[in-house]
Amino acid sequence: MSENVVAVRSIEIVTAEIHTIRDNVARVFMDGVVQIGRRLEEAKQLVPQGEWLAYLDKELGYKPSTAQNYMRIAREFGDGQVGLSGKTPGDFFGNLGYSQLLPLLGLPEEEREQLAEEHDLAGMSSREIQALVKERDEAKANADKLQKDVGLLKDKLEDADKDLSDYQHKLHDEKQKTKAQAEAAKANAETAAELQRRLEALEQQANTPRELTEEERAAMREEIAAEQAEAVQAAEARAAEALARLEKVKNPAAHKVNFLFGELGEYWNRLQVALHELEQSDSEAAGKMRTAIGQAVAGWAL
């Protein structure tokens, strides 16, 4: 009695055979989908206009979405061209079934191939592949948003730098303006002090209890007239300085006249006080002085 020799098959051998059969079936299936998709593209051109949906239902039993997916798979996976990676779409996706291919439709070729290299798509369900694509899309969207936010932040930083530069320039201009005003104020104060000193000297002379000579009176009239002219010139100079800073004044000429009038009024009042004090001690001299000043003022008539 002969013994039947039974070959011992290990789990490794069985598993390897399953993988081989599965891959072959998948490749045949994908090739079939691509072939059908190409012919659907051809049929769509041949079917009379308006009869495409009826043709799909009656002749093939396909839903419009199914036919559309077949045609898209043919366009995106069926060209057989070798890409930059040196592989064809069949090398990357030939082991995938119909439902596994659908989530990959619409992805750029580079992204599809990268997914295939990083993940075992053949061992994943269509839902897992769809989740993977969704996760990738969200990551890409977040990266794009981050890049946009970085761009906006960069723009804000540039605006802030510009604002800081503008502020520094304005601060410098304000410092220069304040310095000029301080120097003008100092010059005005020195001029006023000198006028005050001369006026006090005149007042002291006017209070002297003696008869002034005609020469002294004439000299006093000339000095008063000179001081008035000097005061007017100084006031005009200060007005010109002020006008240079008043950029927004609507009528610079009117502002100048008003400023000078105020300066002239101040010294006129002080002169009246001095004449009044002179009149207390020497009314005759005061009268002559008033006459002389009146003549001088009449000579200044506008």
PDB file of C-alpha atoms in Angstrom:
ATOM      1  CA  MET A   1       0.000   0.000   0.000  1.00  0.00           C
ATOM      2  CA  SER A   2       1.533   3.225  -1.157  1.00  0.00           C
ATOM      3  CA  GLU A   3       1.488   6.249   0.952  1.00  0.00           C
ATOM      4  CA  ASN A   4       0.121   9.471  -0.479  1.00  0.00           C
ATOM      5  CA  VAL A   5       2.637  12.268   0.060  1.00  0.00           C
ATOM      6  CA  VAL A   6       0.858  15.380   1.215  1.00  0.00           C
ATOM      7  CA  ALA A   7       2.813  18.573   0.686  1.00  0.00           C
ATOM      8  CA  VAL A   8       3.049  20.695   3.800  1.00  0.00           C
ATOM      9  CA  ARG A   9       1.936  24.244   3.144  1.00  0.00           C
ATOM     10  CA  SER A  10       2.926  26.952   5.605  1.00  0.00           C
ATOM     11  CA  ILE A  11       0.963  30.076   6.457  1.00  0.00           C
ATOM     12  CA  GLU A  12       3.661  32.134   4.730  1.00  0.00           C
ATOM     13  CA  ILE A  13       3.081  30.299   1.444  1.00  0.00           C
ATOM     14  CA  VAL A  14      -0.691  30.690   1.661  1.00  0.00           C
ATOM     15  CA  THR A  15      -0.397  34.395   2.505  1.00  0.00           C
ATOM     16  CA  ALA A  16       1.975  35.042  -0.376  1.00  0.00           C
ATOM     17  CA  GLU A  17      -0.422  33.323  -2.799  1.00  0.00           C
ATOM     18  CA  ILE A  18      -3.315  35.471  -1.522  1.00  0.00           C
ATOM     19  CA  HIS A  19      -1.277  38.643  -2.095  1.00  0.00           C
ATOM     20  CA  THR A  20      -0.364  37.546  -5.591  1.00  0.00           C
ATOM     21  CA  ILE A  21      -3.926  36.683  -6.566  1.00  0.00           C
ATOM     22  CA  ARG A  22      -5.262  39.885  -5.009  1.00  0.00           C
ATOM     23  CA  ASP A  23      -2.717  42.056  -6.810  1.00  0.00           C
ATOM     24  CA  ASN A  24      -3.406  40.369 -10.129  1.00  0.00           C
ATOM     25  CA  VAL A  25      -7.146  40.771  -9.706  1.00  0.00           C
ATOM     26  CA  ALA A  26      -6.719  44.420  -8.731  1.00  0.00           C
ATOM     27  CA  ARG A  27      -4.501  45.151 -11.689  1.00  0.00           C
ATOM     28  CA  VAL A  28      -6.952  43.477 -14.037  1.00  0.00           C
ATOM     29  CA  PHE A  29      -9.808  45.354 -12.397  1.00  0.00           C
ATOM     30  CA  MET A  30      -8.087  48.742 -12.680  1.00  0.00           C
ATOM     31  CA  ASP A  31      -7.181  48.059 -16.292  1.00  0.00           C
ATOM     32  CA  GLY A  32     -10.797  47.135 -16.924  1.00  0.00           C
ATOM     33  CA  VAL A  33     -12.031  50.363 -15.324  1.00  0.00           C
ATOM     34  CA  VAL A  34      -9.608  52.391 -17.437  1.00  0.00           C
ATOM     35  CA  GLN A  35     -10.660  50.584 -20.624  1.00  0.00           C
ATOM     36  CA  ILE A  36     -14.355  51.106 -19.845  1.00  0.00           C
ATOM     37  CA  GLY A  37     -13.741  54.772 -19.028  1.00  0.00           C
ATOM     38  CA  ARG A  38     -12.021  55.357 -22.356  1.00  0.00           C
ATOM     39  CA  ARG A  39     -14.876  53.749 -24.251  1.00  0.00           C
ATOM     40  CA  LEU A  40     -17.432  55.761 -22.291  1.00  0.00           C
ATOM     41  CA  GLU A  41     -15.609  58.898 -23.448  1.00  0.00           C
ATOM     42  CA  GLU A  42     -15.906  57.614 -27.016  1.00  0.00           C
ATOM     43  CA  ALA A  43     -19.564  56.636 -26.607  1.00  0.00           C
ATOM     44  CA  LYS A  44     -20.443  60.053 -25.232  1.00  0.00           C
ATOM     45  CA  GLN A  45     -19.270  61.606 -28.472  1.00  0.00           C
ATOM     46  CA  LEU A  46     -21.335  59.158 -30.533  1.00  0.00           C
ATOM     47  CA  VAL A  47     -24.631  59.241 -28.618  1.00  0.00           C
ATOM     48  CA  PRO A  48     -27.047  61.868 -29.978  1.00  0.00           C
ATOM     49  CA  GLN A  49     -27.309  65.015 -27.919  1.00  0.00           C
ATOM     50  CA  GLY A  50     -29.760  64.721 -25.060  1.00  0.00           C
ATOM     51  CA  GLU A  51     -29.759  60.902 -25.024  1.00  0.00           C
ATOM     52  CA  TRP A  52     -26.651  60.258 -22.929  1.00  0.00           C
ATOM     53  CA  LEU A  53     -28.417  59.588 -19.614  1.00  0.00           C
ATOM     54  CA  ALA A  54     -30.940  57.297 -21.264  1.00  0.00           C
ATOM     55  CA  TYR A  55     -28.110  55.412 -22.986  1.00  0.00           C
ATOM     56  CA  LEU A  56     -26.292  54.856 -19.691  1.00  0.00           C
ATOM     57  CA  ASP A  57     -29.396  53.551 -17.978  1.00  0.00           C
ATOM     58  CA  LYS A  58     -30.795  51.410 -20.794  1.00  0.00           C
ATOM     59  CA  GLU A  59     -27.673  50.010 -22.391  1.00  0.00           C
ATOM     60  CA  LEU A  60     -25.211  49.832 -19.462  1.00  0.00           C
ATOM     61  CA  GLY A  61     -27.217  50.175 -16.270  1.00  0.00           C
ATOM     62  CA  TYR A  62     -24.830  52.891 -15.065  1.00  0.00           C
ATOM     63  CA  LYS A  63     -25.711  55.920 -13.016  1.00  0.00           C
ATOM     64  CA  PRO A  64     -24.367  59.202 -14.437  1.00  0.00           C
ATOM     65  CA  SER A  65     -22.012  59.542 -11.429  1.00  0.00           C
ATOM     66  CA  THR A  66     -20.612  56.047 -12.012  1.00  0.00           C
ATOM     67  CA  ALA A  67     -19.946  56.730 -15.680  1.00  0.00           C
ATOM     68  CA  GLN A  68     -18.352  60.066 -14.759  1.00  0.00           C
ATOM     69  CA  ASN A  69     -16.048  58.361 -12.252  1.00  0.00           C
ATOM     70  CA  TYR A  70     -15.010  55.706 -14.796  1.00  0.00           C
ATOM     71  CA  MET A  71     -14.124  58.425 -17.310  1.00  0.00           C
ATOM     72  CA  ARG A  72     -12.182  60.424 -14.707  1.00  0.00           C
ATOM     73  CA  ILE A  73     -10.223  57.335 -13.645  1.00  0.00           C
ATOM     74  CA  ALA A  74      -9.353  56.699 -17.301  1.00  0.00           C
ATOM     75  CA  ARG A  75      -8.150  60.299 -17.730  1.00  0.00           C
ATOM     76  CA  GLU A  76      -6.141  60.534 -14.494  1.00  0.00           C
ATOM     77  CA  PHE A  77      -4.785  56.993 -14.115  1.00  0.00           C
ATOM     78  CA  GLY A  78      -4.856  55.458 -17.584  1.00  0.00           C
ATOM     79  CA  ASP A  79      -2.341  57.424 -19.619  1.00  0.00           C
ATOM     80  CA  GLY A  80       0.490  54.952 -18.889  1.00  0.00           C
ATOM     81  CA  GLN A  81       3.037  57.748 -19.091  1.00  0.00           C
ATOM     82  CA  VAL A  82       6.200  57.535 -17.020  1.00  0.00           C
ATOM     83  CA  GLY A  83       6.318  60.441 -14.595  1.00  0.00           C
ATOM     84  CA  LEU A  84       9.217  62.280 -12.999  1.00  0.00           C
ATOM     85  CA  SER A  85       9.455  59.454 -10.474  1.00  0.00           C
ATOM     86  CA  GLY A  86      10.230  57.001 -13.267  1.00  0.00           C
ATOM     87  CA  LYS A  87       7.007  55.083 -12.635  1.00  0.00           C
ATOM     88  CA  THR A  88       3.620  54.874 -14.340  1.00  0.00           C
ATOM     89  CA  PRO A  89       0.239  55.385 -12.625  1.00  0.00           C
ATOM     90  CA  GLY A  90      -0.192  51.612 -12.803  1.00  0.00           C
ATOM     91  CA  ASP A  91       2.954  51.140 -10.723  1.00  0.00           C
ATOM     92  CA  PHE A  92       1.539  53.361  -7.991  1.00  0.00           C
ATOM     93  CA  PHE A  93      -2.177  52.553  -8.127  1.00  0.00           C
ATOM     94  CA  GLY A  94      -2.518  49.313 -10.093  1.00  0.00           C
ATOM     95  CA  ASN A  95      -3.400  47.343  -6.934  1.00  0.00           C
ATOM     96  CA  LEU A  96      -6.262  49.654  -5.924  1.00  0.00           C
ATOM     97  CA  GLY A  97      -9.918  48.903  -6.442  1.00  0.00           C
ATOM     98  CA  TYR A  98     -12.564  51.191  -7.836  1.00  0.00           C
ATOM     99  CA  SER A  99     -13.701  52.537  -4.447  1.00  0.00           C
ATOM    100  CA  GLN A 100     -10.066  53.080  -3.398  1.00  0.00           C
ATOM    101  CA  LEU A 101      -9.339  55.137  -6.502  1.00  0.00           C
ATOM    102  CA  LEU A 102     -12.286  57.499  -6.075  1.00  0.00           C
ATOM    103  CA  PRO A 103     -10.872  59.529  -3.110  1.00  0.00           C
ATOM    104  CA  LEU A 104      -7.695  60.126  -5.125  1.00  0.00           C
ATOM    105  CA  LEU A 105      -9.497  61.706  -8.073  1.00  0.00           C
ATOM    106  CA  GLY A 106      -8.735  65.390  -8.472  1.00  0.00           C
ATOM    107  CA  LEU A 107      -5.482  65.288  -6.525  1.00  0.00           C
ATOM    108  CA  PRO A 108      -2.406  66.589  -8.357  1.00  0.00           C
ATOM    109  CA  GLU A 109      -0.249  63.796  -9.717  1.00  0.00           C
ATOM    110  CA  GLU A 110       2.655  64.635  -7.402  1.00  0.00           C
ATOM    111  CA  GLU A 111       0.452  64.500  -4.295  1.00  0.00           C
ATOM    112  CA  ARG A 112      -1.138  61.178  -5.331  1.00  0.00           C
ATOM    113  CA  GLU A 113       2.249  59.595  -5.912  1.00  0.00           C
ATOM    114  CA  GLN A 114       3.564  60.931  -2.606  1.00  0.00           C
ATOM    115  CA  LEU A 115       0.598  59.396  -0.777  1.00  0.00           C
ATOM    116  CA  ALA A 116       1.242  56.067  -2.513  1.00  0.00           C
ATOM    117  CA  GLU A 117       4.899  56.171  -1.476  1.00  0.00           C
ATOM    118  CA  GLU A 118       4.166  57.090   2.147  1.00  0.00           C
ATOM    119  CA  HIS A 119       1.191  54.765   2.751  1.00  0.00           C
ATOM    120  CA  ASP A 120       0.063  51.264   1.859  1.00  0.00           C
ATOM    121  CA  LEU A 121      -3.010  52.391  -0.057  1.00  0.00           C
ATOM    122  CA  ALA A 122      -3.803  48.854  -1.236  1.00  0.00           C
ATOM    123  CA  GLY A 123      -4.191  47.762   2.380  1.00  0.00           C
ATOM    124  CA  MET A 124      -6.484  50.659   3.250  1.00  0.00           C
ATOM    125  CA  SER A 125     -10.230  50.937   2.796  1.00  0.00           C
ATOM    126  CA  SER A 126     -11.786  53.660   0.684  1.00  0.00           C
ATOM    127  CA  ARG A 127     -12.850  55.454   3.884  1.00  0.00           C
ATOM    128  CA  GLU A 128      -9.330  55.368   5.247  1.00  0.00           C
ATOM    129  CA  ILE A 129      -7.956  56.731   1.986  1.00  0.00           C
ATOM    130  CA  GLN A 130     -10.653  59.416   1.962  1.00  0.00           C
ATOM    131  CA  ALA A 131      -9.732  60.361   5.565  1.00  0.00           C
ATOM    132  CA  LEU A 132      -6.071  60.444   4.563  1.00  0.00           C
ATOM    133  CA  VAL A 133      -6.811  62.768   1.630  1.00  0.00           C
ATOM    134  CA  LYS A 134      -8.989  64.967   3.852  1.00  0.00           C
ATOM    135  CA  GLU A 135      -6.248  65.156   6.468  1.00  0.00           C
ATOM    136  CA  ARG A 136      -3.745  66.097   3.781  1.00  0.00           C
ATOM    137  CA  ASP A 137      -6.067  68.763   2.364  1.00  0.00           C
ATOM    138  CA  GLU A 138      -6.589  70.251   5.830  1.00  0.00           C
ATOM    139  CA  ALA A 139      -2.849  70.254   6.497  1.00  0.00           C
ATOM    140  CA  LYS A 140      -2.261  71.977   3.174  1.00  0.00           C
ATOM    141  CA  ALA A 141      -5.005  74.510   3.916  1.00  0.00           C
ATOM    142  CA  ASN A 142      -3.506  75.178   7.335  1.00  0.00           C
ATOM    143  CA  ALA A 143      -0.060  75.613   5.777  1.00  0.00           C
ATOM    144  CA  ASP A 144      -1.479  78.021   3.204  1.00  0.00           C
ATOM    145  CA  LYS A 145      -3.279  79.947   5.961  1.00  0.00           C
ATOM    146  CA  LEU A 146      -0.128  80.033   8.049  1.00  0.00           C
ATOM    147  CA  GLN A 147       1.839  81.340   5.092  1.00  0.00           C
ATOM    148  CA  LYS A 148      -0.834  83.985   4.517  1.00  0.00           C
ATOM    149  CA  ASP A 149      -0.795  84.943   8.195  1.00  0.00           C
ATOM    150  CA  VAL A 150       2.983  85.222   8.086  1.00  0.00           C
ATOM    151  CA  GLY A 151       2.658  87.489   5.052  1.00  0.00           C
ATOM    152  CA  LEU A 152       0.102  89.656   6.854  1.00  0.00           C
ATOM    153  CA  LEU A 153       2.315  89.802   9.943  1.00  0.00           C
ATOM    154  CA  LYS A 154       5.251  90.819   7.785  1.00  0.00           C
ATOM    155  CA  ASP A 155       3.162  93.595   6.222  1.00  0.00           C
ATOM    156  CA  LYS A 156       2.113  94.794   9.702  1.00  0.00           C
ATOM    157  CA  LEU A 157       5.729  94.819  10.845  1.00  0.00           C
ATOM    158  CA  GLU A 158       6.712  96.854   7.793  1.00  0.00           C
ATOM    159  CA  ASP A 159       3.858  99.289   8.504  1.00  0.00           C
ATOM    160  CA  ALA A 160       4.960  99.534  12.135  1.00  0.00           C
ATOM    161  CA  ASP A 161       8.534 100.275  11.048  1.00  0.00           C
ATOM    162  CA  LYS A 162       7.265 102.985   8.711  1.00  0.00           C
ATOM    163  CA  ASP A 163       5.081 104.508  11.450  1.00  0.00           C
ATOM    164  CA  LEU A 164       8.056 104.500  13.827  1.00  0.00           C
ATOM    165  CA  SER A 165      10.238 106.183  11.227  1.00  0.00           C
ATOM    166  CA  ASP A 166       7.561 108.831  10.574  1.00  0.00           C
ATOM    167  CA  TYR A 167       7.209 109.433  14.316  1.00  0.00           C
ATOM    168  CA  GLN A 168      10.966 109.860  14.719  1.00  0.00           C
ATOM    169  CA  HIS A 169      11.033 112.406  11.891  1.00  0.00           C
ATOM    170  CA  LYS A 170       8.117 114.317  13.399  1.00  0.00           C
ATOM    171  CA  LEU A 171       9.792 114.262  16.810  1.00  0.00           C
ATOM    172  CA  HIS A 172      12.973 115.651  15.280  1.00  0.00           C
ATOM    173  CA  ASP A 173      11.010 118.415  13.524  1.00  0.00           C
ATOM    174  CA  GLU A 174       9.223 119.302  16.770  1.00  0.00           C
ATOM    175  CA  LYS A 175      12.546 119.513  18.619  1.00  0.00           C
ATOM    176  CA  GLN A 176      13.966 121.822  15.953  1.00  0.00           C
ATOM    177  CA  LYS A 177      10.839 123.972  16.056  1.00  0.00           C
ATOM    178  CA  THR A 178      10.920 124.199  19.857  1.00  0.00           C
ATOM    179  CA  LYS A 179      14.596 125.136  19.775  1.00  0.00           C
ATOM    180  CA  ALA A 180      13.911 127.913  17.255  1.00  0.00           C
ATOM    181  CA  GLN A 181      11.024 129.216  19.366  1.00  0.00           C
ATOM    182  CA  ALA A 182      13.216 129.210  22.487  1.00  0.00           C
ATOM    183  CA  GLU A 183      15.937 131.160  20.694  1.00  0.00           C
ATOM    184  CA  ALA A 184      13.376 133.667  19.402  1.00  0.00           C
ATOM    185  CA  ALA A 185      11.908 134.050  22.884  1.00  0.00           C
ATOM    186  CA  LYS A 186      15.369 134.654  24.323  1.00  0.00           C
ATOM    187  CA  ALA A 187      16.090 137.303  21.676  1.00  0.00           C
ATOM    188  CA  ASN A 188      12.729 138.988  22.373  1.00  0.00           C
ATOM    189  CA  ALA A 189      13.434 138.977  26.093  1.00  0.00           C
ATOM    190  CA  GLU A 190      16.859 140.572  25.582  1.00  0.00           C
ATOM    191  CA  THR A 191      15.326 143.233  23.313  1.00  0.00           C
ATOM    192  CA  ALA A 192      12.580 143.947  25.837  1.00  0.00           C
ATOM    193  CA  ALA A 193      15.147 144.240  28.656  1.00  0.00           C
ATOM    194  CA  GLU A 194      17.207 146.713  26.634  1.00  0.00           C
ATOM    195  CA  LEU A 195      14.124 148.798  25.838  1.00  0.00           C
ATOM    196  CA  GLN A 196      13.142 148.713  29.489  1.00  0.00           C
ATOM    197  CA  ARG A 197      16.576 149.957  30.491  1.00  0.00           C
ATOM    198  CA  ARG A 198      16.425 152.835  28.021  1.00  0.00           C
ATOM    199  CA  LEU A 199      12.915 153.734  29.044  1.00  0.00           C
ATOM    200  CA  GLU A 200      13.945 153.814  32.692  1.00  0.00           C
ATOM    201  CA  ALA A 201      16.813 156.109  31.758  1.00  0.00           C
ATOM    202  CA  LEU A 202      14.354 158.385  29.965  1.00  0.00           C
ATOM    203  CA  GLU A 203      12.028 158.316  32.933  1.00  0.00           C
ATOM    204  CA  GLN A 204      14.924 159.210  35.227  1.00  0.00           C
ATOM    205  CA  GLN A 205      15.839 162.115  32.986  1.00  0.00           C
ATOM    206  CA  ALA A 206      12.226 163.219  32.844  1.00  0.00           C
ATOM    207  CA  ASN A 207      12.001 163.212  36.644  1.00  0.00           C
ATOM    208  CA  THR A 208      15.095 165.410  36.934  1.00  0.00           C
ATOM    209  CA  PRO A 209      13.844 168.757  38.472  1.00  0.00           C
ATOM    210  CA  ARG A 210      15.596 171.103  36.036  1.00  0.00           C
ATOM    211  CA  GLU A 211      14.755 172.885  32.815  1.00  0.00           C
ATOM    212  CA  LEU A 212      15.773 170.929  29.755  1.00  0.00           C
ATOM    213  CA  THR A 213      17.729 172.765  27.107  1.00  0.00           C
ATOM    214  CA  GLU A 214      16.461 172.904  23.561  1.00  0.00           C
ATOM    215  CA  GLU A 215      19.314 170.654  22.493  1.00  0.00           C
ATOM    216  CA  GLU A 216      18.371 168.077  25.166  1.00  0.00           C
ATOM    217  CA  ARG A 217      14.745 168.165  24.109  1.00  0.00           C
ATOM    218  CA  ALA A 218      15.718 167.716  20.490  1.00  0.00           C
ATOM    219  CA  ALA A 219      18.015 164.848  21.419  1.00  0.00           C
ATOM    220  CA  MET A 220      15.257 163.265  23.508  1.00  0.00           C
ATOM    221  CA  ARG A 221      12.784 163.538  20.635  1.00  0.00           C
ATOM    222  CA  GLU A 222      15.288 161.916  18.277  1.00  0.00           C
ATOM    223  CA  GLU A 223      16.045 159.154  20.771  1.00  0.00           C
ATOM    224  CA  ILE A 224      12.351 158.475  21.337  1.00  0.00           C
ATOM    225  CA  ALA A 225      11.709 158.428  17.614  1.00  0.00           C
ATOM    226  CA  ALA A 226      14.703 156.110  17.088  1.00  0.00           C
ATOM    227  CA  GLU A 227      13.527 153.795  19.854  1.00  0.00           C
ATOM    228  CA  GLN A 228      10.048 153.689  18.382  1.00  0.00           C
ATOM    229  CA  ALA A 229      11.465 152.883  14.953  1.00  0.00           C
ATOM    230  CA  GLU A 230      13.744 150.222  16.463  1.00  0.00           C
ATOM    231  CA  ALA A 231      10.812 148.740  18.383  1.00  0.00           C
ATOM    232  CA  VAL A 232       8.740 148.612  15.205  1.00  0.00           C
ATOM    233  CA  GLN A 233      11.604 146.928  13.333  1.00  0.00           C
ATOM    234  CA  ALA A 234      12.097 144.401  16.121  1.00  0.00           C
ATOM    235  CA  ALA A 235       8.368 143.692  16.187  1.00  0.00           C
ATOM    236  CA  GLU A 236       8.368 143.267  12.422  1.00  0.00           C
ATOM    237  CA  ALA A 237      11.253 140.829  12.696  1.00  0.00           C
ATOM    238  CA  ARG A 238       9.436 138.810  15.344  1.00  0.00           C
ATOM    239  CA  ALA A 239       6.276 138.874  13.238  1.00  0.00           C
ATOM    240  CA  ALA A 240       8.174 137.598  10.208  1.00  0.00           C
ATOM    241  CA  GLU A 241       9.565 134.762  12.364  1.00  0.00           C
ATOM    242  CA  ALA A 242       6.123 133.880  13.633  1.00  0.00           C
ATOM    243  CA  LEU A 243       4.631 133.989  10.115  1.00  0.00           C
ATOM    244  CA  ALA A 244       7.178 131.450   8.922  1.00  0.00           C
ATOM    245  CA  ARG A 245       5.845 128.946  11.480  1.00  0.00           C
ATOM    246  CA  LEU A 246       2.164 129.598  10.972  1.00  0.00           C
ATOM    247  CA  GLU A 247       1.593 127.451   7.899  1.00  0.00           C
ATOM    248  CA  LYS A 248      -2.132 127.158   8.267  1.00  0.00           C
ATOM    249  CA  VAL A 249      -2.997 130.807   8.813  1.00  0.00           C
ATOM    250  CA  LYS A 250      -5.550 131.791   6.185  1.00  0.00           C
ATOM    251  CA  ASN A 251      -4.484 135.509   5.995  1.00  0.00           C
ATOM    252  CA  PRO A 252      -0.793 135.970   6.898  1.00  0.00           C
ATOM    253  CA  ALA A 253      -0.873 139.725   6.088  1.00  0.00           C
ATOM    254  CA  ALA A 254      -3.713 140.369   8.515  1.00  0.00           C
ATOM    255  CA  HIS A 255      -1.928 138.325  11.186  1.00  0.00           C
ATOM    256  CA  LYS A 256       1.236 140.416  10.694  1.00  0.00           C
ATOM    257  CA  VAL A 257      -0.595 143.756  11.021  1.00  0.00           C
ATOM    258  CA  ASN A 258      -2.427 142.545  14.108  1.00  0.00           C
ATOM    259  CA  PHE A 259       0.807 141.340  15.733  1.00  0.00           C
ATOM    260  CA  LEU A 260       2.653 144.637  15.060  1.00  0.00           C
ATOM    261  CA  PHE A 261      -0.309 146.651  16.246  1.00  0.00           C
ATOM    262  CA  GLY A 262      -0.223 144.796  19.547  1.00  0.00           C
ATOM    263  CA  GLU A 263       3.514 145.437  19.962  1.00  0.00           C
ATOM    264  CA  LEU A 264       3.132 149.116  19.113  1.00  0.00           C
ATOM    265  CA  GLY A 265       0.241 149.471  21.546  1.00  0.00           C
ATOM    266  CA  GLU A 266       2.303 148.059  24.409  1.00  0.00           C
ATOM    267  CA  TYR A 267       5.125 150.571  23.924  1.00  0.00           C
ATOM    268  CA  TRP A 268       2.687 153.394  23.340  1.00  0.00           C
ATOM    269  CA  ASN A 269       1.085 152.760  26.724  1.00  0.00           C
ATOM    270  CA  ARG A 270       4.454 152.749  28.434  1.00  0.00           C
ATOM    271  CA  LEU A 271       5.352 156.053  26.691  1.00  0.00           C
ATOM    272  CA  GLN A 272       2.106 157.583  27.957  1.00  0.00           C
ATOM    273  CA  VAL A 273       2.998 156.567  31.515  1.00  0.00           C
ATOM    274  CA  ALA A 274       6.459 158.162  31.176  1.00  0.00           C
ATOM    275  CA  LEU A 275       4.940 161.403  29.801  1.00  0.00           C
ATOM    276  CA  HIS A 276       2.473 161.467  32.663  1.00  0.00           C
ATOM    277  CA  GLU A 277       5.305 161.185  35.187  1.00  0.00           C
ATOM    278  CA  LEU A 278       7.216 163.955  33.343  1.00  0.00           C
ATOM    279  CA  GLU A 279       4.135 166.149  33.471  1.00  0.00           C
ATOM    280  CA  GLN A 280       4.072 165.858  37.261  1.00  0.00           C
ATOM    281  CA  SER A 281       7.524 167.376  37.537  1.00  0.00           C
ATOM    282  CA  ASP A 282       7.690 169.580  34.431  1.00  0.00           C
ATOM    283  CA  SER A 283       4.394 170.206  32.683  1.00  0.00           C
ATOM    284  CA  GLU A 284       5.933 172.511  30.109  1.00  0.00           C
ATOM    285  CA  ALA A 285       8.504 169.960  29.080  1.00  0.00           C
ATOM    286  CA  ALA A 286       5.817 167.289  28.995  1.00  0.00           C
ATOM    287  CA  GLY A 287       3.675 169.436  26.739  1.00  0.00           C
ATOM    288  CA  LYS A 288       6.502 169.993  24.324  1.00  0.00           C
ATOM    289  CA  MET A 289       7.294 166.326  24.356  1.00  0.00           C
ATOM    290  CA  ARG A 290       3.673 165.466  23.564  1.00  0.00           C
ATOM    291  CA  THR A 291       3.734 167.930  20.667  1.00  0.00           C
ATOM    292  CA  ALA A 292       6.952 166.432  19.356  1.00  0.00           C
ATOM    293  CA  ILE A 293       5.634 162.860  19.691  1.00  0.00           C
ATOM    294  CA  GLY A 294       2.400 163.870  17.968  1.00  0.00           C
ATOM    295  CA  GLN A 295       4.326 165.285  15.064  1.00  0.00           C
ATOM    296  CA  ALA A 296       6.422 162.143  14.873  1.00  0.00           C
ATOM    297  CA  VAL A 297       3.321 159.945  14.916  1.00  0.00           C
ATOM    298  CA  ALA A 298       1.689 162.097  12.240  1.00  0.00           C
ATOM    299  CA  GLY A 299       4.791 161.554  10.130  1.00  0.00           C
ATOM    300  CA  TRP A 300       4.228 157.780  10.464  1.00  0.00           C
ATOM    301  CA  ALA A 301       0.656 158.012   9.204  1.00  0.00           C
ATOM    302  CA  LEU A 302      -0.288 155.018   7.034  1.00  0.00           C
TER     303      LEU A 302
END
